[in-house]
Coordinates of C-alpha atoms and ligand atoms in Angstrom, one line a residue:
X18 CA 0.4 0.0 -0.2
X19 CA 2.8 2.4 0.4
X20 CA 2.9 2.6 -3.2
X21 CA -0.9 4.0 -3.4
X22 CA 0.3 6.3 -0.8
X23 CA 3.4 7.0 -2.5
X24 CA 1.3 7.9 -6.1
X25 CA -1.2 9.9 -4.7
X26 CA 1.7 12.4 -3.2
X27 CA 3.2 12.1 -6.7
X28 CA -0.2 12.8 -8.4
X29 CA -0.9 16.0 -5.6
X30 CA 2.2 17.2 -6.3
X31 CA 2.0 17.6 -10.1
X32 CA -1.1 19.2 -9.5
X33 CA -0.1 21.5 -7.9
X34 CA 3.1 22.0 -10.3
X35 CA 0.0 21.8 -13.0
X36 CA -1.7 24.9 -11.9
X37 CA 2.1 26.6 -10.8
X38 CA 2.3 26.7 -14.4
X39 CA -1.6 27.1 -15.9
X40 CA -3.3 30.6 -15.9
X41 CA -6.2 29.6 -13.8
X42 CA -9.5 31.3 -14.8
X43 CA -12.1 29.5 -13.2
X44 CA -14.5 31.7 -11.6
X45 CA -15.8 29.8 -8.3
X46 CA -11.6 29.3 -8.0
X47 CA -9.1 30.9 -5.5
X48 CA -5.8 30.7 -3.7
X49 CA -5.3 30.6 0.2
X50 CA -3.0 32.2 2.1
X51 CA -0.4 30.6 4.1
X52 CA -1.7 31.6 7.2
X53 CA -5.2 30.5 6.7
X54 CA -3.7 26.7 4.6
X55 CA -1.4 25.7 7.9
X56 CA -4.7 26.0 10.2
X57 CA -6.1 22.7 7.5
X58 CA -3.5 20.5 8.8
X59 CA -3.9 21.5 12.3
X60 CA -5.1 19.2 15.3
X61 CA -8.7 21.2 14.4
X62 CA -9.0 18.7 11.6
X63 CA -9.3 15.7 14.2
X64 CA -12.0 17.1 16.6
X65 CA -15.5 17.2 16.5
X66 CA -17.5 20.4 18.3
X67 CA -21.7 19.9 17.5
X68 CA -23.4 22.3 18.0
X69 CA -23.1 26.2 19.1
X70 CA -20.1 27.6 21.2
X71 CA -21.1 26.7 25.4
X72 CA -23.8 24.3 24.2
X73 CA -21.5 21.6 22.7
X74 CA -22.1 17.5 22.9
X75 CA -18.6 17.2 23.1
X76 CA -15.6 17.8 25.7
X77 CA -12.3 19.6 24.9
X78 CA -14.0 22.5 22.8
X79 CA -12.5 25.5 24.9
X80 CA -10.3 26.9 22.1
X81 CA -12.9 25.6 19.5
X82 CA -15.8 28.0 21.3
X83 CA -13.3 31.0 21.2
X84 CA -12.1 30.5 17.2
X85 CA -16.1 30.0 16.2
X86 CA -17.0 33.1 18.6
X87 CA -14.1 35.0 16.9
X88 CA -15.3 33.5 13.4
X89 CA -18.7 34.8 13.9
X90 CA -17.7 38.7 14.8
X91 CA -15.2 38.8 11.9
X92 CA -18.2 37.6 10.0
X93 CA -20.3 40.0 11.5
X94 CA -18.1 42.5 10.8
X95 CA -16.9 42.0 7.7
X96 CA -20.2 41.9 6.3
X97 CA -22.1 44.5 8.3
X98 CA -24.8 42.3 9.6
X99 CA -26.4 41.1 13.0
X100 CA -26.4 37.2 12.6
X101 CA -24.0 34.5 10.7
X102 CA -23.4 30.9 11.2
X103 CA -19.9 29.0 10.0
X104 CA -21.2 25.5 10.7
X105 CA -22.3 24.5 6.8
X106 CA -19.1 22.9 5.3
X107 CA -20.4 24.3 1.5
X108 CA -22.5 26.3 -0.5
X109 CA -24.5 23.7 -1.5
X110 CA -24.9 22.9 2.2
X111 CA -25.5 26.5 3.3
X112 CA -28.7 26.0 0.5
X113 CA -29.8 23.0 1.6
X114 CA -30.0 25.0 5.4
X115 CA -32.0 27.7 4.3
X116 CA -34.4 25.6 2.4
X117 CA -34.5 23.4 5.5
X118 CA -35.3 26.2 7.3
X119 CA -37.8 28.8 4.9
X120 CA -39.3 26.1 3.2
X121 CA -41.5 23.2 3.1
X122 CA -42.1 20.2 0.7
X123 CA -44.2 20.9 -2.0
X124 CA -43.5 25.0 -1.6
X125 CA -43.0 27.3 -4.4
X126 CA -39.3 29.2 -4.4
X127 CA -38.4 31.7 -7.2
X128 CA -35.4 31.7 -8.9
X129 CA -33.5 31.8 -12.2
X130 CA -33.0 29.2 -14.7
X131 CA -29.7 26.9 -14.9
X132 CA -29.3 27.9 -18.7
X133 CA -29.6 32.0 -17.7
X134 CA -26.7 31.3 -15.0
X135 CA -28.8 29.8 -11.6
X136 CA -26.2 27.4 -9.5
X137 CA -27.4 23.8 -9.4
X138 CA -28.8 23.9 -6.2
X139 CA -32.0 25.0 -7.9
X140 CA -32.6 22.5 -10.0
X141 CA -34.6 19.6 -9.8
X142 CA -31.7 16.9 -9.3
X143 CA -30.0 19.5 -6.8
X144 CA -30.8 21.1 -3.6
X145 CA -34.4 22.2 -4.7
X146 CA -35.4 18.2 -5.4
X147 CA -33.9 17.5 -2.4
X148 CA -35.8 19.3 -0.3
X149 CA -38.6 18.7 -2.8
X150 CA -40.1 22.8 -3.6
X151 CA -40.9 23.4 -6.7
X152 CA -39.3 26.2 -8.8
X153 CA -41.0 29.3 -10.1
X154 CA -38.4 30.5 -12.9
X155 CA -38.2 34.8 -13.1
X156 CA -38.4 36.4 -16.4
X157 CA -34.7 36.9 -17.6
X158 CA -33.2 39.5 -19.8
X159 CA -30.7 37.9 -22.0
X160 CA -29.1 41.6 -23.1
X161 CA -28.4 42.4 -19.8
X162 CA -27.7 39.0 -17.8
X163 CA -30.2 40.1 -15.5
X164 CA -33.8 39.6 -14.2
X165 CA -36.7 41.4 -15.8
X166 CA -38.0 43.2 -13.7
X167 CA -41.5 44.1 -14.9
X168 CA -42.1 40.3 -16.4
X169 CA -40.8 39.2 -13.0
X170 CA -43.4 41.2 -11.1
X171 CA -46.5 39.9 -12.8
X172 CA -44.8 36.2 -12.5
X173 CA -44.6 37.1 -8.5
X174 CA -48.0 38.1 -7.8
X175 CA -49.6 35.6 -9.9
X176 CA -48.3 32.4 -8.1
X177 CA -46.7 33.9 -4.7
X178 CA -43.8 31.7 -3.7
X179 CA -42.8 31.9 -0.5
X180 CA -39.0 32.5 -0.8
X181 CA -37.3 34.1 -3.9
X182 CA -34.1 32.6 -4.5
X183 CA -31.4 35.7 -6.1
X184 CA -28.0 34.4 -7.1
X185 CA -26.2 33.0 -10.0
X186 CA -22.7 30.7 -11.0
X187 CA -23.0 32.9 -13.9
X188 CA -23.3 36.3 -12.2
X189 CA -22.1 39.0 -14.4
X190 CA -24.7 41.9 -12.9
X191 CA -25.9 43.1 -9.6
X192 CA -29.3 41.5 -9.3
X193 CA -32.8 44.0 -8.9
X194 CA -33.5 42.9 -5.5
X195 CA -34.4 47.0 -4.6
X196 CA -36.7 47.2 -7.3
X197 CA -38.3 43.9 -6.5
X198 CA -38.2 44.3 -3.1
X199 CA -42.5 45.8 -2.8
X200 CA -43.5 42.6 -4.8
X201 CA -42.1 40.5 -2.3
X202 CA -43.4 42.1 0.7
X203 CA -46.3 42.6 -0.9
X204 CA -46.8 38.9 -1.6
X205 CA -45.2 38.3 2.0
X206 CA -41.8 36.1 0.3
X207 CA -38.9 36.5 2.0
X208 CA -35.2 37.3 0.2
X209 CA -32.8 34.7 0.0
X210 CA -29.4 35.6 -1.8
X211 CA -27.2 33.4 -2.7
X212 CA -23.6 35.2 -2.8
X213 CA -21.3 32.0 -3.2
X214 CA -19.7 33.7 -6.5
X215 CA -19.5 37.7 -5.3
X216 CA -19.0 37.2 -1.6
X217 CA -15.9 39.0 -1.4
X218 CA -16.7 41.1 -3.9
X219 CA -19.9 42.6 -1.5
X220 CA -17.8 42.5 1.4
X221 CA -14.8 44.4 -0.3
X222 CA -17.9 47.1 -1.5
X223 CA -17.9 46.2 -5.0
X224 CA -21.4 44.6 -5.5
X225 CA -24.6 45.1 -4.3
X226 CA -25.5 44.6 -0.5
X227 CA -27.9 42.2 -0.3
X228 CA -28.6 42.2 3.3
X229 CA -29.3 46.0 3.7
X230 CA -31.4 45.3 0.1
X231 CA -34.1 43.0 1.3
X232 CA -32.6 39.5 1.7
X233 CA -33.2 38.1 4.7
X234 CA -30.2 35.3 4.5
X235 CA -27.4 35.4 2.5
X236 CA -25.7 31.8 1.9
X237 CA -22.5 31.1 1.0
X238 CA -19.3 29.4 -0.2
X239 CA -16.4 31.0 1.4
X240 CA -13.8 30.0 -1.4
X241 CA -14.5 31.7 -4.7
X242 CA -14.5 35.9 -4.2
X243 CA -13.5 35.2 -0.8
X244 CA -10.5 34.0 -0.7
X245 CA -11.2 31.7 2.1
X246 CA -11.3 27.6 2.6
X247 CA -13.7 25.3 1.3
X248 CA -16.8 25.8 3.3
X249 CA -19.6 27.6 3.5
X250 CA -21.7 30.6 5.6
X251 CA -25.0 31.9 6.6
X252 CA -25.4 35.6 7.3
X253 CA -28.9 37.6 8.0
X254 CA -29.4 41.1 8.3
X255 CA -33.4 41.5 9.4
X256 CA -34.5 38.2 10.0
X257 CA -36.6 37.5 13.1
X258 CA -35.6 35.6 15.5
X259 CA -37.5 32.6 14.6
X260 CA -35.7 32.9 11.5
X261 CA -32.4 32.6 13.2
X262 CA -33.3 30.2 15.0
X263 CA -34.3 27.8 12.6
X264 CA -31.3 28.6 10.3
X265 CA -29.3 27.5 13.1
X266 CA -31.3 24.5 13.7
X267 CA -31.0 23.7 9.8
X268 CA -27.4 24.5 10.3
X269 CA -26.9 22.0 13.2
X270 CA -28.4 19.1 13.3
X271 CA -30.4 19.6 9.8
X272 CA -27.6 19.4 7.8
X273 CA -24.0 18.8 9.3
X274 CA -23.1 17.0 12.3
X275 CA -19.4 18.4 12.7
X276 CA -18.5 21.1 11.0
X277 CA -15.1 21.0 9.9
X278 CA -13.3 22.7 12.6
X279 CA -10.1 23.7 10.4
X280 CA -11.7 24.7 7.7
X281 CA -13.6 27.3 10.3
X282 CA -10.7 28.5 11.3
X283 CA -9.1 28.9 8.3
X284 CA -12.3 31.0 7.5
X285 CA -11.3 33.2 10.7
X286 CA -7.7 34.3 9.1
X287 CA -9.8 35.2 5.5
X288 CA -11.9 37.3 7.2
X289 CA -9.5 39.0 9.4
X290 CA -7.2 38.9 5.8
X291 CA -10.7 40.6 4.0
X292 CA -11.3 43.1 6.2
X293 CA -7.9 44.4 5.9
X294 CA -6.9 43.6 2.0
X295 CA -10.3 43.0 0.5
X296 CA -11.1 46.7 -0.5
X297 CA -8.5 46.6 -3.3
X298 CA -8.6 42.9 -3.8
X299 CA -12.2 43.2 -5.1
X300 CA -12.0 46.5 -7.1
X301 CA -8.7 45.1 -9.0
X302 CA -10.6 41.7 -9.4
X303 CA -13.5 43.5 -11.0
X304 CA -11.2 45.5 -13.0
X305 CA -9.6 42.9 -14.3
X306 CA -12.6 40.9 -15.7
X307 CA -13.5 44.2 -17.0
X308 CA -10.6 44.5 -18.6
X309 CA -9.9 41.0 -19.8
X310 CA -13.8 41.6 -21.3
X311 CA -12.5 44.3 -23.6
X312 CA -9.5 43.1 -24.5
X313 CA -11.0 39.9 -25.9
X314 CA -13.9 41.9 -27.3
X315 CA -11.3 43.7 -29.0
X316 CA -9.9 40.9 -30.6
X317 CA -13.4 39.5 -31.8
X318 CA -14.8 37.2 -29.3
X319 CA -18.5 37.4 -28.8
X320 CA -18.1 38.6 -25.1
X321 CA -21.7 38.9 -23.2
X322 CA -23.2 42.8 -22.5
X323 CA -20.8 44.4 -24.3
X324 CA -23.0 48.0 -24.0
X325 CA -22.6 46.9 -20.1
X326 CA -18.9 46.8 -20.1
X327 CA -19.0 42.9 -20.2
X328 CA -19.5 42.7 -16.4
X329 CA -19.7 44.3 -13.0
X330 CA -18.4 41.3 -11.1
X331 CA -15.3 38.8 -11.8
X332 CA -16.8 37.0 -14.1
X333 CA -17.2 37.5 -18.1
X334 CA -19.2 35.0 -20.4
X335 CA -17.7 34.7 -23.8
X336 CA -20.1 32.8 -26.5
X337 CA -17.6 30.5 -28.4
X338 CA -20.2 29.1 -31.4
X339 CA -17.8 30.2 -33.8
X340 CA -15.0 28.6 -32.0
X341 CA -16.6 25.3 -31.8
X342 CA -18.6 25.7 -29.0
X343 CA -18.0 25.7 -25.3
X344 CA -16.9 22.1 -24.6
X345 CA -14.2 22.5 -27.3
X346 CA -13.1 25.9 -26.5
X347 CA -12.6 24.9 -23.0
X348 CA -10.8 21.6 -23.5
X349 CA -8.4 23.4 -26.1
X350 CA -8.0 26.3 -23.7
X351 CA -7.0 23.7 -20.6
X352 CA -4.4 22.1 -23.4
X353 CA -2.7 25.3 -23.7
X354 CA -2.5 25.9 -19.8
X355 CA -5.3 28.4 -19.6
X356 CA -8.0 26.7 -17.1
X357 CA -11.5 27.7 -17.7
X358 CA -14.9 26.2 -18.2
X359 CA -17.6 25.3 -20.3
X360 CA -21.3 27.2 -19.4
X361 CA -24.3 27.4 -20.7
X362 CA -25.6 30.6 -22.0
X363 CA -28.9 32.2 -22.5
X364 CA -30.7 30.8 -25.5
X365 CA -28.4 27.2 -26.1
X366 CA -30.7 24.9 -27.0
X367 CA -29.4 21.9 -25.3
X368 CA -28.2 21.8 -22.0
X369 CA -25.7 19.2 -23.4
X370 CA -23.9 21.4 -25.3
X371 CA -23.3 25.0 -23.6
X372 CA -22.7 28.0 -26.3
X373 CA -19.7 29.4 -23.9
X374 CA -16.9 29.9 -21.5
X375 CA -16.8 31.2 -18.4
X376 CA -14.3 32.9 -17.1
X377 CA -13.1 34.7 -14.0
X378 CA -11.1 36.7 -12.2
X379 CA -9.9 35.9 -9.1
X380 CA -7.3 33.8 -9.1
X381 CA -5.0 35.6 -11.0
X382 CA -5.6 38.7 -9.4
X383 CA -4.8 37.5 -6.3
X384 CA -1.0 36.5 -7.7
X385 CA -1.2 40.3 -8.7
X386 CA -2.0 40.5 -12.3
X387 CA -3.6 43.6 -14.2
X388 CA -4.4 44.7 -17.0
X389 CA -1.9 44.7 -19.1
X390 CA -1.6 40.7 -18.1
X391 CA -5.5 40.4 -19.5
X392 CA -4.5 41.8 -22.8
X393 CA -1.6 39.4 -22.9
X394 CA -4.3 36.1 -22.0
X395 CA -6.9 37.5 -25.1
X396 CA -3.7 37.7 -27.4
X397 CA -3.2 34.0 -26.0
X398 CA -7.0 33.2 -26.4
X399 CA -6.9 35.2 -30.5
X400 CA -3.5 33.2 -31.3
X401 CA -5.3 29.5 -30.3
X402 CA -8.8 30.0 -31.1
X403 CA -9.1 32.6 -34.2
X404 CA -5.3 32.0 -35.7
X405 CA -5.2 28.2 -35.4
X406 CA -1.3 28.3 -33.6
X407 CA 0.1 25.5 -32.0
X408 CA -1.3 24.4 -29.0
X409 CA 2.8 23.6 -27.8
X410 CA 3.3 27.3 -28.8
X411 CA 0.4 29.2 -26.9
X412 CA 1.2 26.6 -23.8
X413 CA 4.8 28.1 -23.7
X414 CA 3.7 31.8 -23.8
X415 CA 1.3 31.1 -20.9
X416 CA 4.2 29.4 -19.1
X417 CA 6.4 32.4 -19.2
X418 CA 3.3 34.6 -18.4
X419 CA 2.8 32.5 -15.8
X420 CA 6.4 32.8 -13.7
X421 CA 5.9 36.1 -13.3
X422 CA 2.8 35.5 -11.1
X423 CA 3.6 32.6 -8.5
X424 CA 3.4 34.2 -5.1
X425 CA 0.2 35.3 -3.0
X426 CA -1.2 39.0 -2.6
X427 CA -3.4 40.8 -0.8
X428 CA -3.4 38.4 2.7
X429 CA -0.7 38.8 5.6
X430 CA 2.6 36.5 4.6
X431 CA 2.0 38.0 0.7
X432 CA 5.0 37.2 -1.4
X433 CA 4.6 33.4 -0.1
X434 CA 4.9 30.5 -2.9
X435 CA 1.0 30.4 -3.5
X436 CA 1.4 26.7 -4.6
X437 CA 3.5 25.0 -2.5
X438 CA 3.0 21.8 -1.3
X439 CA 3.4 21.2 2.5
X440 CA 5.7 17.8 2.9
X441 CA 5.1 17.5 6.2
X442 CA 6.2 13.9 6.7
X443 CA 9.2 15.0 5.0
X444 CA 10.2 11.6 3.6
X445 CA 8.5 8.4 1.4
X446 CA 6.0 6.3 3.1
X447 CA 8.2 2.9 3.2
X448 CA 11.3 4.7 4.0
Ligands
LIG511 C1 -24.4 30.3 -6.7 C2 -23.5 28.9 -6.3 N1 -24.2 28.4 -5.2 C3 -23.9 27.3 -4.1 C4 -22.3 27.2 -4.8 C5 -22.0 25.7 -4.2 O1 -20.7 25.6 -3.7 P1 -20.2 24.8 -3.2 O2 -19.1 24.3 -4.4 O3 -19.5 25.4 -1.7 O4 -20.6 23.6 -2.4 C6 -22.0 27.2 -6.3 C7 -20.4 27.1 -6.6 O5 -20.2 27.1 -7.8 C8 -22.4 28.6 -6.8 O6 -21.9 29.3 -7.7

């Protein structure tokens, strides 16, 4: 079995090296700071702490309680809100907690469609289906990549869902919560924001502020534009005490037992770092996304929403039907060391043939890239997908660009190697 141990270590090292040399453009990924990363391999990983601080089911939780209190306080401060729960272990788990707390099986919940950018949580085969709730789809404006307010008001008034989810995986522009708020109040629906993608932008003051625009609860992952550990979070501002209690008991014992204490401690570090560096990081992330959109547009790519500056977030969407479709384009880019993902876009005929690629700037920004590098990346796209230059040639240029950007920014310990493999054992398993 030592061979298996060696193999998995070798593969992990190879993975780290591959990403160290790649241009990482996945909108949902980011890099941890060294101070957050070291906590992931602490003893916290071995422990259980069910319940809330001071009300645990296991002994030995004194330090954990203090860490959790500190994480909650940092979260409330960063998001300027009065309620936080850091026990959901991912964004999907946080969504399940919201559904368990605020909707009963068979009830109607408003959402965007998957093809308009919603996450699979809203699908019958995802969290909605698991909870047995029925989706009510918002009308969509594909030009502006947002909800069509007028037509959606009519839909909401006609079917009166109990809960309305605002949040996307292809999240280019803020959603019109302010404008829909009177309708939600009129029909007695609660607003729920899934900020998995834009959490770090919200905290950095670069996107909308859903908890202060009319949403009672915000659920999210903590590892996309917020450069934290893979984990989840629930936040609230206007929620009544009963709503908070329902959210807390949905988080535990509803959708978690233990809540991954090592990740929670790492999250505390990431929240503290975002309080210090988040504004500048969020500003640069959005500026880079807009610069990348412009540079690709200038090179003849069909970047969505050109009249609106392509995006107000970390993400842009490029329709690549002329370039062979989303699957082929993403694969060719990956072969050249540019990592993205195929993505469904509004109007796509088949969910199996996504017409676009989704590109995000959280990771390249974290590594210190700016608009100049966005222009070089667009040039590589052009050479590969329009000019038909050999993959190896483009891959060499991508690797050369990346060589100057392999250390972390916007965190304590800035300048450390971003893709570092922690070889704590320091020897081979059979040695
Ligand atoms: C809008 C949205 N919500 C939830 C999730 C799920 O998050 P996680 O992967 O942390 O479960 C994602 C993941 O990409 C997402 O885009």
